[in-house]
Amino acid sequence: MRPYLITAKPGRAYRAARWVGRWALRLLALAVMAGLGALVLAVRCARPVINYTATRAAWLELWASSVTGIGPVGAAVGAGLTDEFVKEFHRARTGAAAGGAR
């Protein structure tokens, strides 16, 4: 038998520490996944409430503009924000494609 093939077996404490470390990492990963799942569930459950609130706010703005005679400001602001988001998304998408690996 060649002497370089004989290696020391890890001690019991070292093996126990590695086992505890592995399970701690697995539990941490499980906790992160559970937290993200709870966050996604909360956002998905809140979505109908947000949509209803936005619809009611739009109707309220239209009613207020008809009563006061001032045009609906939210529509103009919302359209401008939407245009800016579309421009930024397009700029980021095309910039990433142009600068990528060839």
PDB file of C-alpha atoms in Angstrom:
ATOM      1  CA  MET A   1       0.000   0.000   0.000  1.00  0.00           C
ATOM      2  CA  ARG A   2       1.309   3.405  -0.920  1.00  0.00           C
ATOM      3  CA  PRO A   3       1.703   5.815   2.016  1.00  0.00           C
ATOM      4  CA  TYR A   4       0.129   8.756   0.197  1.00  0.00           C
ATOM      5  CA  LEU A   5      -3.192   6.875  -0.090  1.00  0.00           C
ATOM      6  CA  ILE A   6      -3.519   6.571   3.679  1.00  0.00           C
ATOM      7  CA  THR A   7      -5.317   9.620   5.006  1.00  0.00           C
ATOM      8  CA  ALA A   8      -6.634  10.465   8.389  1.00  0.00           C
ATOM      9  CA  LYS A   9     -10.346   9.885   8.869  1.00  0.00           C
ATOM     10  CA  PRO A  10     -12.217  13.020   9.969  1.00  0.00           C
ATOM     11  CA  GLY A  11     -12.941  13.050  13.667  1.00  0.00           C
ATOM     12  CA  ARG A  12     -16.397  12.574  15.144  1.00  0.00           C
ATOM     13  CA  ALA A  13     -16.674  16.244  16.178  1.00  0.00           C
ATOM     14  CA  TYR A  14     -15.720  17.448  12.687  1.00  0.00           C
ATOM     15  CA  ARG A  15     -18.283  15.152  11.036  1.00  0.00           C
ATOM     16  CA  ALA A  16     -20.977  16.259  13.490  1.00  0.00           C
ATOM     17  CA  ALA A  17     -20.168  19.911  12.839  1.00  0.00           C
ATOM     18  CA  ARG A  18     -20.436  19.388   9.084  1.00  0.00           C
ATOM     19  CA  TRP A  19     -23.767  17.566   9.520  1.00  0.00           C
ATOM     20  CA  VAL A  20     -25.129  20.400  11.679  1.00  0.00           C
ATOM     21  CA  GLY A  21     -23.847  22.967   9.173  1.00  0.00           C
ATOM     22  CA  ARG A  22     -25.512  21.196   6.263  1.00  0.00           C
ATOM     23  CA  TRP A  23     -28.853  20.998   8.044  1.00  0.00           C
ATOM     24  CA  ALA A  24     -28.610  24.610   9.205  1.00  0.00           C
ATOM     25  CA  LEU A  25     -28.082  25.696   5.585  1.00  0.00           C
ATOM     26  CA  ARG A  26     -31.027  23.569   4.438  1.00  0.00           C
ATOM     27  CA  LEU A  27     -33.269  25.051   7.128  1.00  0.00           C
ATOM     28  CA  LEU A  28     -32.153  28.561   6.213  1.00  0.00           C
ATOM     29  CA  ALA A  29     -32.965  27.903   2.547  1.00  0.00           C
ATOM     30  CA  LEU A  30     -36.363  26.509   3.544  1.00  0.00           C
ATOM     31  CA  ALA A  31     -37.076  29.579   5.671  1.00  0.00           C
ATOM     32  CA  VAL A  32     -36.133  31.922   2.821  1.00  0.00           C
ATOM     33  CA  MET A  33     -38.360  30.014   0.387  1.00  0.00           C
ATOM     34  CA  ALA A  34     -41.248  30.017   2.850  1.00  0.00           C
ATOM     35  CA  GLY A  35     -40.835  33.760   3.428  1.00  0.00           C
ATOM     36  CA  LEU A  36     -40.811  34.487  -0.297  1.00  0.00           C
ATOM     37  CA  GLY A  37     -43.837  32.249  -0.767  1.00  0.00           C
ATOM     38  CA  ALA A  38     -45.730  34.117   1.954  1.00  0.00           C
ATOM     39  CA  LEU A  39     -44.803  37.441   0.335  1.00  0.00           C
ATOM     40  CA  VAL A  40     -46.006  36.282  -3.095  1.00  0.00           C
ATOM     41  CA  LEU A  41     -49.241  34.978  -1.578  1.00  0.00           C
ATOM     42  CA  ALA A  42     -49.854  38.279   0.191  1.00  0.00           C
ATOM     43  CA  VAL A  43     -49.264  40.271  -3.002  1.00  0.00           C
ATOM     44  CA  ARG A  44     -51.532  37.981  -5.016  1.00  0.00           C
ATOM     45  CA  CYS A  45     -54.272  38.165  -2.416  1.00  0.00           C
ATOM     46  CA  ALA A  46     -54.019  41.961  -2.257  1.00  0.00           C
ATOM     47  CA  ARG A  47     -54.205  42.393  -6.019  1.00  0.00           C
ATOM     48  CA  PRO A  48     -58.032  42.334  -6.324  1.00  0.00           C
ATOM     49  CA  VAL A  49     -58.291  44.878  -3.502  1.00  0.00           C
ATOM     50  CA  ILE A  50     -55.749  47.128  -5.223  1.00  0.00           C
ATOM     51  CA  ASN A  51     -57.580  46.809  -8.555  1.00  0.00           C
ATOM     52  CA  TYR A  52     -60.922  47.650  -6.926  1.00  0.00           C
ATOM     53  CA  THR A  53     -59.415  50.631  -5.102  1.00  0.00           C
ATOM     54  CA  ALA A  54     -57.834  51.918  -8.323  1.00  0.00           C
ATOM     55  CA  THR A  55     -61.137  51.588 -10.176  1.00  0.00           C
ATOM     56  CA  ARG A  56     -62.997  53.421  -7.404  1.00  0.00           C
ATOM     57  CA  ALA A  57     -60.337  56.155  -7.385  1.00  0.00           C
ATOM     58  CA  ALA A  58     -60.673  56.605 -11.161  1.00  0.00           C
ATOM     59  CA  TRP A  59     -64.465  56.849 -10.889  1.00  0.00           C
ATOM     60  CA  LEU A  60     -64.124  59.320  -8.014  1.00  0.00           C
ATOM     61  CA  GLU A  61     -61.737  61.442 -10.065  1.00  0.00           C
ATOM     62  CA  LEU A  62     -64.131  61.455 -13.026  1.00  0.00           C
ATOM     63  CA  TRP A  63     -67.020  62.443 -10.755  1.00  0.00           C
ATOM     64  CA  ALA A  64     -64.944  65.216  -9.163  1.00  0.00           C
ATOM     65  CA  SER A  65     -63.874  66.527 -12.571  1.00  0.00           C
ATOM     66  CA  SER A  66     -67.492  66.608 -13.748  1.00  0.00           C
ATOM     67  CA  VAL A  67     -68.568  68.484 -10.605  1.00  0.00           C
ATOM     68  CA  THR A  68     -65.700  70.977 -10.505  1.00  0.00           C
ATOM     69  CA  GLY A  69     -65.155  71.380 -14.241  1.00  0.00           C
ATOM     70  CA  ILE A  70     -61.412  70.705 -13.868  1.00  0.00           C
ATOM     71  CA  GLY A  71     -60.132  67.978 -16.173  1.00  0.00           C
ATOM     72  CA  PRO A  72     -58.964  64.643 -14.774  1.00  0.00           C
ATOM     73  CA  VAL A  73     -55.321  65.128 -13.815  1.00  0.00           C
ATOM     74  CA  GLY A  74     -54.654  61.476 -12.895  1.00  0.00           C
ATOM     75  CA  ALA A  75     -55.154  60.287 -16.460  1.00  0.00           C
ATOM     76  CA  ALA A  76     -52.540  62.711 -17.805  1.00  0.00           C
ATOM     77  CA  VAL A  77     -50.066  61.902 -15.043  1.00  0.00           C
ATOM     78  CA  GLY A  78     -50.675  58.155 -15.398  1.00  0.00           C
ATOM     79  CA  ALA A  79     -50.178  58.263 -19.164  1.00  0.00           C
ATOM     80  CA  GLY A  80     -46.911  60.158 -18.710  1.00  0.00           C
ATOM     81  CA  LEU A  81     -45.648  57.673 -16.129  1.00  0.00           C
ATOM     82  CA  THR A  82     -46.594  54.758 -18.361  1.00  0.00           C
ATOM     83  CA  ASP A  83     -44.695  56.278 -21.280  1.00  0.00           C
ATOM     84  CA  GLU A  84     -41.614  56.791 -19.103  1.00  0.00           C
ATOM     85  CA  PHE A  85     -41.723  53.187 -17.836  1.00  0.00           C
ATOM     86  CA  VAL A  86     -42.028  51.881 -21.394  1.00  0.00           C
ATOM     87  CA  LYS A  87     -39.068  54.019 -22.546  1.00  0.00           C
ATOM     88  CA  GLU A  88     -36.916  52.919 -19.603  1.00  0.00           C
ATOM     89  CA  PHE A  89     -37.783  49.245 -20.071  1.00  0.00           C
ATOM     90  CA  HIS A  90     -37.035  49.430 -23.794  1.00  0.00           C
ATOM     91  CA  ARG A  91     -33.739  51.252 -23.154  1.00  0.00           C
ATOM     92  CA  ALA A  92     -32.683  48.668 -20.547  1.00  0.00           C
ATOM     93  CA  ARG A  93     -33.690  45.758 -22.779  1.00  0.00           C
ATOM     94  CA  THR A  94     -31.902  46.986 -25.880  1.00  0.00           C
ATOM     95  CA  GLY A  95     -28.854  48.122 -23.890  1.00  0.00           C
ATOM     96  CA  ALA A  96     -28.497  44.686 -22.294  1.00  0.00           C
ATOM     97  CA  ALA A  97     -28.763  42.941 -25.685  1.00  0.00           C
ATOM     98  CA  ALA A  98     -26.176  45.219 -27.302  1.00  0.00           C
ATOM     99  CA  GLY A  99     -23.666  44.880 -24.447  1.00  0.00           C
ATOM    100  CA  GLY A 100     -24.031  41.118 -23.993  1.00  0.00           C
ATOM    101  CA  ALA A 101     -21.567  38.363 -24.872  1.00  0.00           C
ATOM    102  CA  ARG A 102     -21.129  37.711 -28.577  1.00  0.00           C
TER     103      ARG A 102
END
